Amino acid sequence: MKLYSFPSAPNPRRVLIFAAEKNLQLEVVNVDLRGGETKTPEFISKNPSGKIPVLELPDGTCISETVAICRYLEALAPNPNLFGADPLEAALIEAHHRHIEFELHPNIGAAWVNGPIVAAMGMVEPIEAQRLRGAGLTRKYYERMNEELASRSYVAGDRFTVADISALCMIDFAGALVDLKPDEDLTNLWAWHRLVSDRPSVKNSLAL
Ligand SMILES: N[C@@H](CCC(=O)N[C@@H](CS)C(=O)NCC(=O)O)C(=O)O
């Protein structure tokens, strides 16, 4: 299976960590994201949204959307389980994962899209008010995570799940490229960050 990816992009990294946790080998194909390769007709035929990650199967079938790809990999290789092992755990992981995807990711995205790097690429006209709003809400969400992580070791409970992968990849991206590194005094958030960053799947994902 081929994974269309780009080294600093957080969403393909989520898939790489997920696959590594399950010991699944993917052939990584890095696209020229900044050069517009994902907007070419050839790439659009793989994902009409013109985004990565895309998982291409040996028969040419393409799966887009990080969560759809991860769910496919979970069905192929159920262990270790990352989406929930019983109905209640699956629901709780889903809830936490959606909080991360719908309340953290879009705010980091707004700060990124309206920030200096994207502006320099000339891709969109930046709106400073949206950058500031995204940055402010991201910092608020970090505080919330810090409080939640006072009473549990992982984002969705007492074990590592897909919700940790989605949180970590976006927070690392925010710290490296969006000037949104969490403040040092968020000690529970940083303890969690150290815990998950120590996993071989996470360490190896940085080399790609
Ligand atoms: N909802 C999508 C988001 C994918 C996404 O935004 N990917 C970024 C890279 S991390 C991308 O391809 N950006 C290029 C663009 O938006 O044109 C998913 O979860 O896969």
PDB file of N, CA, C and O and ligand atoms in Angstrom, residues 6 8-15 31 33 38-39 43 47 49-54 64-69 101 105 112-113 123 170 173, ligand 1:
ATOM      1  N   PHE A   6       3.915  13.996   3.022  1.00  0.00           N
ATOM      2  CA  PHE A   6       4.861  15.115   2.908  1.00  0.00           C
ATOM      3  C   PHE A   6       5.521  15.227   4.289  1.00  0.00           C
ATOM      4  O   PHE A   6       4.812  15.199   5.307  1.00  0.00           O
ATOM      5  N   SER A   8       6.687  17.332   6.632  1.00  0.00           N
ATOM      6  CA  SER A   8       6.268  18.114   7.808  1.00  0.00           C
ATOM      7  C   SER A   8       4.746  18.146   7.999  1.00  0.00           C
ATOM      8  O   SER A   8       4.248  18.841   8.884  1.00  0.00           O
ATOM      9  N   ALA A   9       4.011  17.433   7.178  1.00  0.00           N
ATOM     10  CA  ALA A   9       2.538  17.524   7.214  1.00  0.00           C
ATOM     11  C   ALA A   9       1.966  16.653   8.345  1.00  0.00           C
ATOM     12  O   ALA A   9       2.285  15.462   8.435  1.00  0.00           O
ATOM     13  N   PRO A  10       1.137  17.223   9.205  1.00  0.00           N
ATOM     14  CA  PRO A  10       0.669  16.479  10.376  1.00  0.00           C
ATOM     15  C   PRO A  10      -0.310  15.336  10.080  1.00  0.00           C
ATOM     16  O   PRO A  10      -0.299  14.326  10.776  1.00  0.00           O
ATOM     17  N   ASN A  11      -1.145  15.506   9.059  1.00  0.00           N
ATOM     18  CA  ASN A  11      -2.153  14.453   8.842  1.00  0.00           C
ATOM     19  C   ASN A  11      -1.551  13.149   8.307  1.00  0.00           C
ATOM     20  O   ASN A  11      -1.867  12.074   8.843  1.00  0.00           O
ATOM     21  N   PRO A  12      -0.664  13.193   7.322  1.00  0.00           N
ATOM     22  CA  PRO A  12      -0.002  11.934   6.940  1.00  0.00           C
ATOM     23  C   PRO A  12       0.783  11.322   8.103  1.00  0.00           C
ATOM     24  O   PRO A  12       0.849  10.100   8.246  1.00  0.00           O
ATOM     25  N   ARG A  13       1.358  12.184   8.939  1.00  0.00           N
ATOM     26  CA  ARG A  13       2.099  11.645  10.103  1.00  0.00           C
ATOM     27  C   ARG A  13       1.175  10.835  11.015  1.00  0.00           C
ATOM     28  O   ARG A  13       1.589   9.832  11.595  1.00  0.00           O
ATOM     29  N   ARG A  14      -0.068  11.264  11.142  1.00  0.00           N
ATOM     30  CA  ARG A  14      -1.018  10.488  11.959  1.00  0.00           C
ATOM     31  C   ARG A  14      -1.125   9.056  11.423  1.00  0.00           C
ATOM     32  O   ARG A  14      -1.122   8.080  12.172  1.00  0.00           O
ATOM     33  N   VAL A  15      -1.209   8.945  10.093  1.00  0.00           N
ATOM     34  CA  VAL A  15      -1.341   7.604   9.490  1.00  0.00           C
ATOM     35  C   VAL A  15      -0.056   6.795   9.688  1.00  0.00           C
ATOM     36  O   VAL A  15      -0.095   5.598   9.986  1.00  0.00           O
ATOM     37  N   VAL A  31       4.876  13.798  -1.857  1.00  0.00           N
ATOM     38  CA  VAL A  31       4.439  14.669  -2.958  1.00  0.00           C
ATOM     39  C   VAL A  31       5.026  16.066  -2.749  1.00  0.00           C
ATOM     40  O   VAL A  31       5.442  16.417  -1.644  1.00  0.00           O
ATOM     41  N   LEU A  33       4.038  19.071  -1.987  1.00  0.00           N
ATOM     42  CA  LEU A  33       2.853  19.759  -1.468  1.00  0.00           C
ATOM     43  C   LEU A  33       2.912  21.253  -1.762  1.00  0.00           C
ATOM     44  O   LEU A  33       1.941  21.859  -2.211  1.00  0.00           O
ATOM     45  N   THR A  38      -0.610  18.336  -5.230  1.00  0.00           N
ATOM     46  CA  THR A  38      -1.890  17.740  -4.825  1.00  0.00           C
ATOM     47  C   THR A  38      -3.089  18.392  -5.532  1.00  0.00           C
ATOM     48  O   THR A  38      -4.226  17.965  -5.345  1.00  0.00           O
ATOM     49  N   LYS A  39      -2.826  19.443  -6.321  1.00  0.00           N
ATOM     50  CA  LYS A  39      -3.926  20.096  -7.053  1.00  0.00           C
ATOM     51  C   LYS A  39      -3.914  19.718  -8.538  1.00  0.00           C
ATOM     52  O   LYS A  39      -4.686  20.261  -9.333  1.00  0.00           O
ATOM     53  N   PHE A  43      -3.549  14.000  -9.282  1.00  0.00           N
ATOM     54  CA  PHE A  43      -3.731  13.791  -7.846  1.00  0.00           C
ATOM     55  C   PHE A  43      -5.208  13.928  -7.461  1.00  0.00           C
ATOM     56  O   PHE A  43      -5.720  13.190  -6.615  1.00  0.00           O
ATOM     57  N   ASN A  47      -7.741  11.963  -4.886  1.00  0.00           N
ATOM     58  CA  ASN A  47      -8.516  12.588  -3.788  1.00  0.00           C
ATOM     59  C   ASN A  47      -9.084  13.904  -4.307  1.00  0.00           C
ATOM     60  O   ASN A  47      -8.346  14.873  -4.497  1.00  0.00           O
ATOM     61  N   SER A  49     -10.424  16.220  -2.909  1.00  0.00           N
ATOM     62  CA  SER A  49     -10.138  17.366  -2.039  1.00  0.00           C
ATOM     63  C   SER A  49      -8.742  17.928  -2.272  1.00  0.00           C
ATOM     64  O   SER A  49      -8.409  18.986  -1.732  1.00  0.00           O
ATOM     65  N   GLY A  50      -7.910  17.209  -3.009  1.00  0.00           N
ATOM     66  CA  GLY A  50      -6.565  17.704  -3.302  1.00  0.00           C
ATOM     67  C   GLY A  50      -5.701  17.800  -2.054  1.00  0.00           C
ATOM     68  O   GLY A  50      -4.942  18.751  -1.883  1.00  0.00           O
ATOM     69  N   LYS A  51      -5.832  16.815  -1.169  1.00  0.00           N
ATOM     70  CA  LYS A  51      -5.083  16.843   0.096  1.00  0.00           C
ATOM     71  C   LYS A  51      -4.441  15.490   0.357  1.00  0.00           C
ATOM     72  O   LYS A  51      -4.881  14.466  -0.187  1.00  0.00           O
ATOM     73  N   ILE A  52      -3.452  15.529   1.214  1.00  0.00           N
ATOM     74  CA  ILE A  52      -2.860  14.293   1.721  1.00  0.00           C
ATOM     75  C   ILE A  52      -3.232  14.154   3.199  1.00  0.00           C
ATOM     76  O   ILE A  52      -3.510  15.178   3.832  1.00  0.00           O
ATOM     77  N   PRO A  53      -3.268  12.952   3.714  1.00  0.00           N
ATOM     78  CA  PRO A  53      -2.822  11.682   3.159  1.00  0.00           C
ATOM     79  C   PRO A  53      -3.834  11.055   2.199  1.00  0.00           C
ATOM     80  O   PRO A  53      -5.038  11.293   2.307  1.00  0.00           O
ATOM     81  N   VAL A  54      -3.284  10.221   1.301  1.00  0.00           N
ATOM     82  CA  VAL A  54      -4.096   9.303   0.498  1.00  0.00           C
ATOM     83  C   VAL A  54      -3.415   7.943   0.584  1.00  0.00           C
ATOM     84  O   VAL A  54      -2.191   7.859   0.440  1.00  0.00           O
ATOM     85  N   SER A  64      -9.020   8.478   0.931  1.00  0.00           N
ATOM     86  CA  SER A  64      -8.589   9.771   1.472  1.00  0.00           C
ATOM     87  C   SER A  64      -9.150   9.893   2.890  1.00  0.00           C
ATOM     88  O   SER A  64      -9.911   9.044   3.336  1.00  0.00           O
ATOM     89  N   GLU A  65      -8.794  10.974   3.557  1.00  0.00           N
ATOM     90  CA  GLU A  65      -9.200  11.298   4.929  1.00  0.00           C
ATOM     91  C   GLU A  65      -8.485  10.386   5.937  1.00  0.00           C
ATOM     92  O   GLU A  65      -8.658   9.162   5.951  1.00  0.00           O
ATOM     93  N   THR A  66      -7.747  11.041   6.809  1.00  0.00           N
ATOM     94  CA  THR A  66      -6.932  10.356   7.811  1.00  0.00           C
ATOM     95  C   THR A  66      -7.728   9.313   8.605  1.00  0.00           C
ATOM     96  O   THR A  66      -7.289   8.181   8.764  1.00  0.00           O
ATOM     97  N   VAL A  67      -8.906   9.718   9.076  1.00  0.00           N
ATOM     98  CA  VAL A  67      -9.649   8.793   9.939  1.00  0.00           C
ATOM     99  C   VAL A  67     -10.165   7.599   9.140  1.00  0.00           C
ATOM    100  O   VAL A  67     -10.157   6.459   9.630  1.00  0.00           O
ATOM    101  N   ALA A  68     -10.565   7.842   7.890  1.00  0.00           N
ATOM    102  CA  ALA A  68     -11.026   6.729   7.049  1.00  0.00           C
ATOM    103  C   ALA A  68      -9.880   5.742   6.815  1.00  0.00           C
ATOM    104  O   ALA A  68     -10.068   4.517   6.879  1.00  0.00           O
ATOM    105  N   ILE A  69      -8.685   6.286   6.570  1.00  0.00           N
ATOM    106  CA  ILE A  69      -7.525   5.415   6.353  1.00  0.00           C
ATOM    107  C   ILE A  69      -7.215   4.628   7.634  1.00  0.00           C
ATOM    108  O   ILE A  69      -6.993   3.417   7.597  1.00  0.00           O
ATOM    109  N   GLU A 101     -10.271  16.755  16.924  1.00  0.00           N
ATOM    110  CA  GLU A 101     -10.378  17.052  15.486  1.00  0.00           C
ATOM    111  C   GLU A 101     -11.206  18.299  15.180  1.00  0.00           C
ATOM    112  O   GLU A 101     -10.937  19.007  14.221  1.00  0.00           O
ATOM    113  N   HIS A 105      -7.855  21.069  16.013  1.00  0.00           N
ATOM    114  CA  HIS A 105      -7.291  21.129  14.645  1.00  0.00           C
ATOM    115  C   HIS A 105      -7.711  22.375  13.868  1.00  0.00           C
ATOM    116  O   HIS A 105      -6.855  23.043  13.266  1.00  0.00           O
ATOM    117  N   TRP A 112      -2.419  28.750  11.106  1.00  0.00           N
ATOM    118  CA  TRP A 112      -1.449  28.367  10.058  1.00  0.00           C
ATOM    119  C   TRP A 112      -1.789  29.028   8.718  1.00  0.00           C
ATOM    120  O   TRP A 112      -0.969  29.700   8.110  1.00  0.00           O
ATOM    121  N   VAL A 113      -3.028  28.858   8.302  1.00  0.00           N
ATOM    122  CA  VAL A 113      -3.436  29.338   6.977  1.00  0.00           C
ATOM    123  C   VAL A 113      -3.316  30.858   6.873  1.00  0.00           C
ATOM    124  O   VAL A 113      -3.026  31.398   5.795  1.00  0.00           O
ATOM    125  N   MET A 123      -0.460  31.440  -1.295  1.00  0.00           N
ATOM    126  CA  MET A 123      -1.585  30.540  -1.581  1.00  0.00           C
ATOM    127  C   MET A 123      -2.929  31.176  -1.258  1.00  0.00           C
ATOM    128  O   MET A 123      -3.895  31.009  -1.991  1.00  0.00           O
ATOM    129  N   MET A 170      -0.752  17.275  15.654  1.00  0.00           N
ATOM    130  CA  MET A 170      -1.139  18.664  15.402  1.00  0.00           C
ATOM    131  C   MET A 170      -0.421  19.615  16.367  1.00  0.00           C
ATOM    132  O   MET A 170      -0.023  20.714  15.963  1.00  0.00           O
ATOM    133  N   PHE A 173       3.114  20.021  15.081  1.00  0.00           N
ATOM    134  CA  PHE A 173       3.089  20.904  13.903  1.00  0.00           C
ATOM    135  C   PHE A 173       2.927  22.363  14.351  1.00  0.00           C
ATOM    136  O   PHE A 173       3.631  23.266  13.875  1.00  0.00           O
TER     137      PHE A 173
HETATM  138  N1  LIG B   1      -9.523  16.201   6.781  1.00  0.00           N
HETATM  139  C1  LIG B   1      -8.317  15.861   6.086  1.00  0.00           C
HETATM  140  C2  LIG B   1      -7.331  17.018   6.126  1.00  0.00           C
HETATM  141  C3  LIG B   1      -6.135  16.749   5.236  1.00  0.00           C
HETATM  142  C4  LIG B   1      -5.217  17.966   5.139  1.00  0.00           C
HETATM  143  O1  LIG B   1      -5.614  19.103   5.460  1.00  0.00           O
HETATM  144  N2  LIG B   1      -3.999  17.714   4.676  1.00  0.00           N
HETATM  145  C5  LIG B   1      -3.032  18.774   4.480  1.00  0.00           C
HETATM  146  C6  LIG B   1      -1.643  18.298   4.832  1.00  0.00           C
HETATM  147  S1  LIG B   1      -1.518  17.906   6.553  1.00  0.00           S
HETATM  148  C7  LIG B   1      -3.042  19.165   3.010  1.00  0.00           C
HETATM  149  O2  LIG B   1      -3.024  18.313   2.157  1.00  0.00           O
HETATM  150  N3  LIG B   1      -3.033  20.479   2.745  1.00  0.00           N
HETATM  151  C8  LIG B   1      -2.973  20.988   1.406  1.00  0.00           C
HETATM  152  C9  LIG B   1      -4.171  21.833   1.091  1.00  0.00           C
HETATM  153  O3  LIG B   1      -5.031  22.044   1.952  1.00  0.00           O
HETATM  154  O4  LIG B   1      -4.234  22.274  -0.045  1.00  0.00           O
HETATM  155  C10 LIG B   1      -7.717  14.585   6.679  1.00  0.00           C
HETATM  156  O5  LIG B   1      -7.899  14.374   7.883  1.00  0.00           O
HETATM  157  O6  LIG B   1      -7.068  13.817   5.970  1.00  0.00           O
END
